[in-house]
PDB file of C-alpha atoms in Angstrom:
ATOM      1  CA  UNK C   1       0.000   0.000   0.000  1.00 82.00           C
ATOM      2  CA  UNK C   2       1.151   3.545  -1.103  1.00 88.00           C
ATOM      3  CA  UNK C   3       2.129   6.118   1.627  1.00 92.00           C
ATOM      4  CA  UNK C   4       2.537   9.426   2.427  1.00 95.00           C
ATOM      5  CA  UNK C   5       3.443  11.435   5.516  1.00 96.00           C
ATOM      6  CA  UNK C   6       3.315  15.049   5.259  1.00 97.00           C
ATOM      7  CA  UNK C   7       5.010  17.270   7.945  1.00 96.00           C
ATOM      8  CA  UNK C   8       4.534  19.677   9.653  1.00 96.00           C
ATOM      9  CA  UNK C   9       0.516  19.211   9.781  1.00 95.00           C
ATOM     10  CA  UNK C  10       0.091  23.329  10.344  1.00 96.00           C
ATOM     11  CA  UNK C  11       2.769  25.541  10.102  1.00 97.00           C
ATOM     12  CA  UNK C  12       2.581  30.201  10.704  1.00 98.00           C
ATOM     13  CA  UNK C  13       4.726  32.197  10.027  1.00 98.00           C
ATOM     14  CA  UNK C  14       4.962  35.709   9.015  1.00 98.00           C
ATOM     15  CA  UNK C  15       5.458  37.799   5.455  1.00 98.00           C
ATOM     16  CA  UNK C  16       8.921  36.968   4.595  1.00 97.00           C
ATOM     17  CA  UNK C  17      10.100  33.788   5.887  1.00 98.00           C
ATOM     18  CA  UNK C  18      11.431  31.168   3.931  1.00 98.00           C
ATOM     19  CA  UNK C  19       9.501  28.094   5.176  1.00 98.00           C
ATOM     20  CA  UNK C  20      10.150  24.119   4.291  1.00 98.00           C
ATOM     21  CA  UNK C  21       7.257  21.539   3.669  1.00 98.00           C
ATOM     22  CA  UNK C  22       8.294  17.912   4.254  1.00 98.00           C
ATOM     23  CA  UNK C  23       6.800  14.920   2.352  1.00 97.00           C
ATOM     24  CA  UNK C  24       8.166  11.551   2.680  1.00 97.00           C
ATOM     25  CA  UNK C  25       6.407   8.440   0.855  1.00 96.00           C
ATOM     26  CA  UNK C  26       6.319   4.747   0.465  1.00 94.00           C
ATOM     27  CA  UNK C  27       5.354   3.717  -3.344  1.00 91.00           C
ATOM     28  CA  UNK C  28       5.715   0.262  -5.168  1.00 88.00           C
ATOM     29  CA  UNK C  29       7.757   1.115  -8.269  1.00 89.00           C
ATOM     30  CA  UNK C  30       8.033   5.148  -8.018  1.00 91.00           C
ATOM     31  CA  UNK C  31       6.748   7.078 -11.207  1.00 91.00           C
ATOM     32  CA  UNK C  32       6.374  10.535  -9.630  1.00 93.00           C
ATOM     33  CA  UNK C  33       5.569  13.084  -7.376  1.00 95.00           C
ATOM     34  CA  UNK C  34       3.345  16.002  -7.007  1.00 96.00           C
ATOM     35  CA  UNK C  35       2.412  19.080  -5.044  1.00 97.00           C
ATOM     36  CA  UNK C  36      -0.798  20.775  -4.968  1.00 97.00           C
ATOM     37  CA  UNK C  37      -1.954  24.290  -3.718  1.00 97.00           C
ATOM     38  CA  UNK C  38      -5.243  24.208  -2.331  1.00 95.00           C
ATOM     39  CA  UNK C  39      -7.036  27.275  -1.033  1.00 93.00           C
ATOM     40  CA  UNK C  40     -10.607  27.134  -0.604  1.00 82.00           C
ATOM     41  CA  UNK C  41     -11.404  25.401  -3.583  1.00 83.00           C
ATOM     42  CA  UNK C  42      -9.877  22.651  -5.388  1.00 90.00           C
ATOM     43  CA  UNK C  43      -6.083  21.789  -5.921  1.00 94.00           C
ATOM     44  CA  UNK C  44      -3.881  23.211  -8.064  1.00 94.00           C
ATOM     45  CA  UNK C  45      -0.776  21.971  -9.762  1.00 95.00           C
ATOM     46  CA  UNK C  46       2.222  23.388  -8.428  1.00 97.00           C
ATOM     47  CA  UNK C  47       5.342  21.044  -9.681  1.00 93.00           C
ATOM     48  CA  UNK C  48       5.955  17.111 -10.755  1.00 95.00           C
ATOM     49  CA  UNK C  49       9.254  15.371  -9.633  1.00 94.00           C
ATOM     50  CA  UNK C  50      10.390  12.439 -11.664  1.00 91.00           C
ATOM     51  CA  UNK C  51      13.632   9.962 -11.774  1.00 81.00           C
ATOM     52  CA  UNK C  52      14.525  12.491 -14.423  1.00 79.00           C
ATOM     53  CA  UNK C  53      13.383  16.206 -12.904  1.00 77.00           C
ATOM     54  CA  UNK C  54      14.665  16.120  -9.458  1.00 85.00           C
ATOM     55  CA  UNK C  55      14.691  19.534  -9.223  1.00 91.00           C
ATOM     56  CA  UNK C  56      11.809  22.257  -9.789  1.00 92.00           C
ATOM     57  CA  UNK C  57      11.638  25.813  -9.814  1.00 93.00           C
ATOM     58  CA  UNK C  58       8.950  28.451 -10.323  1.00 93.00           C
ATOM     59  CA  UNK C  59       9.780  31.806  -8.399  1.00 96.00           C
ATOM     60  CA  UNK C  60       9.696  31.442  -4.979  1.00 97.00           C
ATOM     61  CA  UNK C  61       8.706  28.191  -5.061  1.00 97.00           C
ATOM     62  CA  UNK C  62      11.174  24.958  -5.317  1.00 97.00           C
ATOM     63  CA  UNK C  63      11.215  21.597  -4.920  1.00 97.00           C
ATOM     64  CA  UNK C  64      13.559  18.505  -5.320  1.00 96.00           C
ATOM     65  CA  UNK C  65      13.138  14.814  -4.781  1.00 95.00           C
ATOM     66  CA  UNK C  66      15.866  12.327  -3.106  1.00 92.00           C
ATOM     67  CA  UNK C  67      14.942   9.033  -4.404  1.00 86.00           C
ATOM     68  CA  UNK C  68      17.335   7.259  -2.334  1.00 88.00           C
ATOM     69  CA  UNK C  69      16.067   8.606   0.944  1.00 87.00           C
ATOM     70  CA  UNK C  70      12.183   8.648  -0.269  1.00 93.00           C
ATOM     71  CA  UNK C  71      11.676  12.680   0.418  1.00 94.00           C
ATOM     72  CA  UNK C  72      10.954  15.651  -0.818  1.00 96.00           C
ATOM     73  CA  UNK C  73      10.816  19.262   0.403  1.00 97.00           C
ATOM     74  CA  UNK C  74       9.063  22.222  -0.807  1.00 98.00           C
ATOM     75  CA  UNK C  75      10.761  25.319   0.051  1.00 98.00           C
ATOM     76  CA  UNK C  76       8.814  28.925  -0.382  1.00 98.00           C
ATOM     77  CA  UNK C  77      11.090  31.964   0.267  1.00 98.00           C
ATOM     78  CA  UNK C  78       9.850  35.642   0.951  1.00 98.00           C
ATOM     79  CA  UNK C  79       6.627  34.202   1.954  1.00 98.00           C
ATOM     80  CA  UNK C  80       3.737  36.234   1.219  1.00 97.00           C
ATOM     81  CA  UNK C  81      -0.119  36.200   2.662  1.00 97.00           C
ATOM     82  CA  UNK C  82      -0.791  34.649  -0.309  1.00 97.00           C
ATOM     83  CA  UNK C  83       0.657  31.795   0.183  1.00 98.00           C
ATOM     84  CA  UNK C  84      -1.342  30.942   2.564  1.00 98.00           C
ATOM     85  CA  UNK C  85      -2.891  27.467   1.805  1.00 97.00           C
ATOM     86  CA  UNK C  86      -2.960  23.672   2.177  1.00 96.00           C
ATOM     87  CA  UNK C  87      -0.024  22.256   0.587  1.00 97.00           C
ATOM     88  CA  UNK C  88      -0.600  18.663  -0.241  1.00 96.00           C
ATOM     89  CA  UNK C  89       1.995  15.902  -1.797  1.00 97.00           C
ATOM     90  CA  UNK C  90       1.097  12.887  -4.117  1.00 96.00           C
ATOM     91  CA  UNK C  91       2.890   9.887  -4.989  1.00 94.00           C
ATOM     92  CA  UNK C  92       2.240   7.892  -7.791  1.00 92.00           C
ATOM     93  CA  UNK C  93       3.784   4.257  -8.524  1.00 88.00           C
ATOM     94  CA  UNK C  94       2.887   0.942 -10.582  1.00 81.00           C
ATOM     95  CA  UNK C  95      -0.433   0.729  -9.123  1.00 76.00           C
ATOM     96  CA  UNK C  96      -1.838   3.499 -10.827  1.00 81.00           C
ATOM     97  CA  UNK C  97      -3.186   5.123  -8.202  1.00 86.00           C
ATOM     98  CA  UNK C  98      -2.808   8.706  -6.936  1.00 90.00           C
ATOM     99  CA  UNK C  99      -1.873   8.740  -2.948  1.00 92.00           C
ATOM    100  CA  UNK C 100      -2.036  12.542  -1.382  1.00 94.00           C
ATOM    101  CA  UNK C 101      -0.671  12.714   2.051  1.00 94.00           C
ATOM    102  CA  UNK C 102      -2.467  14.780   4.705  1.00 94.00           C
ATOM    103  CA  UNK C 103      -0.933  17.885   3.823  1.00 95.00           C
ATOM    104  CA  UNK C 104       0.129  21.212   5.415  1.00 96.00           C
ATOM    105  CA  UNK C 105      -1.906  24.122   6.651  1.00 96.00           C
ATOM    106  CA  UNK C 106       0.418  27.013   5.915  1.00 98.00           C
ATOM    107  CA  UNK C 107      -0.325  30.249   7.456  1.00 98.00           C
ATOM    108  CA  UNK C 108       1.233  34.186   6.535  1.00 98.00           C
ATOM    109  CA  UNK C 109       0.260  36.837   9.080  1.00 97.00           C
ATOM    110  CA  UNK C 110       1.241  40.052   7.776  1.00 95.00           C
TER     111      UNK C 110
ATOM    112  CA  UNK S   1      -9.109  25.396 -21.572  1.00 59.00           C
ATOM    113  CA  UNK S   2      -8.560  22.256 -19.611  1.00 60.00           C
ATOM    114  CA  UNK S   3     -12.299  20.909 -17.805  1.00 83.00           C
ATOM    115  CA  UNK S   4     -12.486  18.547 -14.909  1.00 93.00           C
ATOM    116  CA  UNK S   5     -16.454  19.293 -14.225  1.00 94.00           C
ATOM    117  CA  UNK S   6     -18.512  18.215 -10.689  1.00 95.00           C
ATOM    118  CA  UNK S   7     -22.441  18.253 -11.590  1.00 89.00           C
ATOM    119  CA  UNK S   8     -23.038  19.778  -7.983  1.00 91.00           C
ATOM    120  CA  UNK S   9     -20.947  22.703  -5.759  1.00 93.00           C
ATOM    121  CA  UNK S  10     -23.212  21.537  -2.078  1.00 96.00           C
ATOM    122  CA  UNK S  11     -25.835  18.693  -1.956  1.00 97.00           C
ATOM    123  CA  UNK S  12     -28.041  17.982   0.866  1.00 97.00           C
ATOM    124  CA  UNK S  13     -29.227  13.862   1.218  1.00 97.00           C
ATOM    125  CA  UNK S  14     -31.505  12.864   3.593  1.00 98.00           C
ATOM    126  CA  UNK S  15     -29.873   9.183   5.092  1.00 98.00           C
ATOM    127  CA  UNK S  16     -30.543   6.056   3.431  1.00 97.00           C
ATOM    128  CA  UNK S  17     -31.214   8.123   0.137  1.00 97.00           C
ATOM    129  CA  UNK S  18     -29.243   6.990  -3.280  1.00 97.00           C
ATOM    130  CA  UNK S  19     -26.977   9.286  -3.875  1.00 97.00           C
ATOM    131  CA  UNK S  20     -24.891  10.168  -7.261  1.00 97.00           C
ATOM    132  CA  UNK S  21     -21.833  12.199  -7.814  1.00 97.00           C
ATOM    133  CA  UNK S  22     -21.042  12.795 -11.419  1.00 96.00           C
ATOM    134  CA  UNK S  23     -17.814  13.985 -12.958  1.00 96.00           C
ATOM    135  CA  UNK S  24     -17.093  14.539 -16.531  1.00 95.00           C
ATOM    136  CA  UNK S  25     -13.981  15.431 -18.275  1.00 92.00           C
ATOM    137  CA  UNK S  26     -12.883  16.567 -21.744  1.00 88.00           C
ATOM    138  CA  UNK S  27      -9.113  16.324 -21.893  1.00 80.00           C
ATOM    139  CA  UNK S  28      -9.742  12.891 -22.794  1.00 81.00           C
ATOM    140  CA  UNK S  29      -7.947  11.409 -19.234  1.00 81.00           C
ATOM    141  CA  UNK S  30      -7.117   7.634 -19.173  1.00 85.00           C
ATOM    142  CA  UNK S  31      -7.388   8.077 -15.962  1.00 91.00           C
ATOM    143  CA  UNK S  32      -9.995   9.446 -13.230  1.00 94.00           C
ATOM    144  CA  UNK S  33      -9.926   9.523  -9.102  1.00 95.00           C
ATOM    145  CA  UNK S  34     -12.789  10.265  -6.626  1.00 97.00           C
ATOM    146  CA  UNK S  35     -11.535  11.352  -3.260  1.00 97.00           C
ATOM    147  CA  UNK S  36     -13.034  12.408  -0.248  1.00 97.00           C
ATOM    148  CA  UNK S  37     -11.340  14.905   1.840  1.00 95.00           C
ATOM    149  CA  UNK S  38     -11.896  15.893   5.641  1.00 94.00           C
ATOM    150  CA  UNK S  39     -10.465  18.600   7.894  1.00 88.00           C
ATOM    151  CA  UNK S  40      -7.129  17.155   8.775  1.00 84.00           C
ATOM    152  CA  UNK S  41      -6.896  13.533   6.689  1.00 88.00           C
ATOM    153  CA  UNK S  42      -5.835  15.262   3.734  1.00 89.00           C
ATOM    154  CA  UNK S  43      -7.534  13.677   0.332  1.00 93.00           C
ATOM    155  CA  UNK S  44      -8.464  10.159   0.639  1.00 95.00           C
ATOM    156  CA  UNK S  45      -8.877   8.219  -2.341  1.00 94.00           C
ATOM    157  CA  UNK S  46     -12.243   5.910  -2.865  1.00 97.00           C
ATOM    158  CA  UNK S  47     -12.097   4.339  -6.004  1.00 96.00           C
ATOM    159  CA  UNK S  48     -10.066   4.976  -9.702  1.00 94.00           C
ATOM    160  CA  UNK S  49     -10.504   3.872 -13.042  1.00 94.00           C
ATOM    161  CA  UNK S  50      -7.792   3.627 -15.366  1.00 90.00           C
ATOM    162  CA  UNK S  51      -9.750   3.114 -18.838  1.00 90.00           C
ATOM    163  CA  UNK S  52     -13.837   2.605 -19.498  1.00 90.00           C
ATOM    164  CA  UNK S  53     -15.690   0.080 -17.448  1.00 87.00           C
ATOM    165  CA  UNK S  54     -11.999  -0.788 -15.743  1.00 91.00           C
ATOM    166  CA  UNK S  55     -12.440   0.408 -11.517  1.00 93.00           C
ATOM    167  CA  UNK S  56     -10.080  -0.181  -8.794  1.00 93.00           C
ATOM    168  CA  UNK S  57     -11.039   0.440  -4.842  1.00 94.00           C
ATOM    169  CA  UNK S  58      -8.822   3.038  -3.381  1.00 92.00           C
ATOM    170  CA  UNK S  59      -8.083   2.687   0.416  1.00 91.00           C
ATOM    171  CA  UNK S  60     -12.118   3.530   1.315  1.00 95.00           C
ATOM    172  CA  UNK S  61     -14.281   1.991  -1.167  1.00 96.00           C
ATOM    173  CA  UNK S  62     -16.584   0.519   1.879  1.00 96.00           C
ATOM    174  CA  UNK S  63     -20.263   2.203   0.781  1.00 96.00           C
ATOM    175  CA  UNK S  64     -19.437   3.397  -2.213  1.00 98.00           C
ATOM    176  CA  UNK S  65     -19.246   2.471  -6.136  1.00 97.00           C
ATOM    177  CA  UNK S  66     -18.329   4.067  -9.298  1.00 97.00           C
ATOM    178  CA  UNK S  67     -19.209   3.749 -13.022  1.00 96.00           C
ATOM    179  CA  UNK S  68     -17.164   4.292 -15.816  1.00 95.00           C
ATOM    180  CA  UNK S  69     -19.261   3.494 -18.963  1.00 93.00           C
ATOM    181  CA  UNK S  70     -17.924   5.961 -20.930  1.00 93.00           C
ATOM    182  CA  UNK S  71     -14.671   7.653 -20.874  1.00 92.00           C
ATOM    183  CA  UNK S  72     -15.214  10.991 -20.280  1.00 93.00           C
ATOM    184  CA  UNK S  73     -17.612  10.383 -17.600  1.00 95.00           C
ATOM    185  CA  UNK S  74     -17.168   8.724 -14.117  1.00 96.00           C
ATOM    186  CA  UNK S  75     -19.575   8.499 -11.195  1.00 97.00           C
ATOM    187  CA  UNK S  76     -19.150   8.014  -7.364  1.00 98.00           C
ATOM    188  CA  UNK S  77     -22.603   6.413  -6.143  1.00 98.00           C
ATOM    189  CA  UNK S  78     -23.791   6.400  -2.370  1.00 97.00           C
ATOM    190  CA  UNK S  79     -25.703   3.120  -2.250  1.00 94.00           C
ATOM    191  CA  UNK S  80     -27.038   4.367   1.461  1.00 97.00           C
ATOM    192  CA  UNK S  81     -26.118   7.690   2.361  1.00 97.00           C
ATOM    193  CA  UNK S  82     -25.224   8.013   6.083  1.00 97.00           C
ATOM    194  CA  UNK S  83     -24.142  10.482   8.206  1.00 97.00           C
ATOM    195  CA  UNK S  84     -20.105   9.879   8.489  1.00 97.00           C
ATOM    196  CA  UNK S  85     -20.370  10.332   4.555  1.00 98.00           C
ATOM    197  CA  UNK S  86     -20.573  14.000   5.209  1.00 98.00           C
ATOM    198  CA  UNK S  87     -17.783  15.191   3.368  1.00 97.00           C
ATOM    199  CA  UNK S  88     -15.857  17.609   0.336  1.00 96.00           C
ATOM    200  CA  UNK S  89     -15.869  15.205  -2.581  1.00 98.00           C
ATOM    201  CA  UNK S  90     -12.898  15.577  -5.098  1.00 97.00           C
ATOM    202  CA  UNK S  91     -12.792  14.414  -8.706  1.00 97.00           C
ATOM    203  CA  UNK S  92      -9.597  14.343 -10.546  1.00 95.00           C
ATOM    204  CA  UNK S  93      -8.316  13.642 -14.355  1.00 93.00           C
ATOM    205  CA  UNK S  94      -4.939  12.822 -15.017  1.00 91.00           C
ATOM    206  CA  UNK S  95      -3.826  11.925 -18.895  1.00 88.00           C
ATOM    207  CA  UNK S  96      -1.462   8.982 -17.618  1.00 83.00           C
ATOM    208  CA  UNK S  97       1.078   8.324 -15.071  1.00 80.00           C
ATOM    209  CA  UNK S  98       3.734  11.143 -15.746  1.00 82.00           C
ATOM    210  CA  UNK S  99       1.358  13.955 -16.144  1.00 88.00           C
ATOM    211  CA  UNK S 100      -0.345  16.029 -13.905  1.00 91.00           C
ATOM    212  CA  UNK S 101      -3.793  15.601 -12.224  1.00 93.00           C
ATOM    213  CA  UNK S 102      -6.998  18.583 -12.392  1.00 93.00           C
ATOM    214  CA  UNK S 103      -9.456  18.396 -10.097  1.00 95.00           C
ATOM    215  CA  UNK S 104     -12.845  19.266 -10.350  1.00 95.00           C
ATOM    216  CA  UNK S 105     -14.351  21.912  -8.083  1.00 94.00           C
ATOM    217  CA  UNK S 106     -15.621  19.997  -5.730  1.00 95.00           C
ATOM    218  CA  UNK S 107     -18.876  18.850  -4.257  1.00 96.00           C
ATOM    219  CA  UNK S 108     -19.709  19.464  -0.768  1.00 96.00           C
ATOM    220  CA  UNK S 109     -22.292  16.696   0.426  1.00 98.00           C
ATOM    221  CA  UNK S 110     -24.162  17.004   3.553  1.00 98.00           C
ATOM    222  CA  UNK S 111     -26.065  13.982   4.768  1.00 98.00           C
ATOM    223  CA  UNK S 112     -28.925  14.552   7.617  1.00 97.00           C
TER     224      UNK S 112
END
């Protein structure tokens, strides 16, 4: 069975912090990994690590995968209120499926 | 522009009633997901389908089924609503393993 552990569960800070998201997993046959924003509404894509991206970047956001270790970290610098959000990581392996972890509850305060 | 589409945004079920969610897609996904998701547990998945009239129970099928007849459409069904089934229900879409998921908007279900 797929797994996911997300951490921490909540997480505040204020306006420009640089804050780290943990997500470690447990997949039969790793094909990728995911991370979703999700305000109040549904998901939305932020980045996809692969045996072949380790490594993402999109302005203040960035990611990277250690296969060996079964991890990855999302890192957000200068954070802004915006950011504020559930951050949620996926796994997906041989069995098709797609297995999100619990995610994190990331708070800004001004 | 890309369409993951939930038939409902908030539905109110009386217990014991039927109940169906419906989720259509036009980026022609191979792949489709319901998940339930609830303050805390993060999403859950239910049940997938990786091609038409092909399902596979995700880690809580118990009181649910789907229906994938066609390909662009895929249905979570309530046989017996009850209470604990109170919950944001998520549909995704996902084109194949190395590509991304969309989600649908989401249907908040409220069982009395």
């Amino acid at each position: 069975e797929d797994k996911v552990v997300q951490s921490p569960l909540s997480l505040v800070v204020h306006e420009g912090d640089t804050v780290t998201l943990n997500c470690s997993y447990e997949v039969t046959n790793f094909r990728s990994l995911l991370w979703y924003k999700q305000e109040k509404k549904a998901p939305t894509f932020l980045f996809m690590l692969t045996s072949s991206g380790i490594e993402k970047k999109s302005g203040r956001l960035s990611s990277i995968l250690d296969k060996k270790e079964l991890f990855s970290i999302l890192n957000i610098t200068a954070t802004q209120t915006g950011d504020s959000a559930i951050y949620l990581c996926a796994v997906s392996g041989s069995a098709r499926q797609l297995t999100f972890g619990s995610g994190t509850q990331l708070t800004v305060l001004p | 522009d890309v369409k993951v589409t939930q038939s409902s945004r908030y539905l109110v079920k009386r217990t014991g009633e039927k109940v169906f969610l419906e989720c259509v897609q036009d980026m022609d996904h191979e792949n489709m997901f319901w998940y339930r998701q609830d303050p805390g547990l993060g999403l859950r998945l239910i049940y997938f389908s990786y091609d038409v009239k092909m399902k596979e129970k995700g880690d809580i099928p118990e009181g649910y089924s789907v229906s994938r007849e066609k390909k662009e459409r895929f249905s979570l069904i309530l046989e017996s609503a009850s209470t604990n089934q109170t919950s944001m229900y998520l549909c995704a879409g996902r084109t194949n393993m190395n590509t991304e998921a969309f989600f649908g908007q989401g249907t908040r279900l409220t069982v009395v």
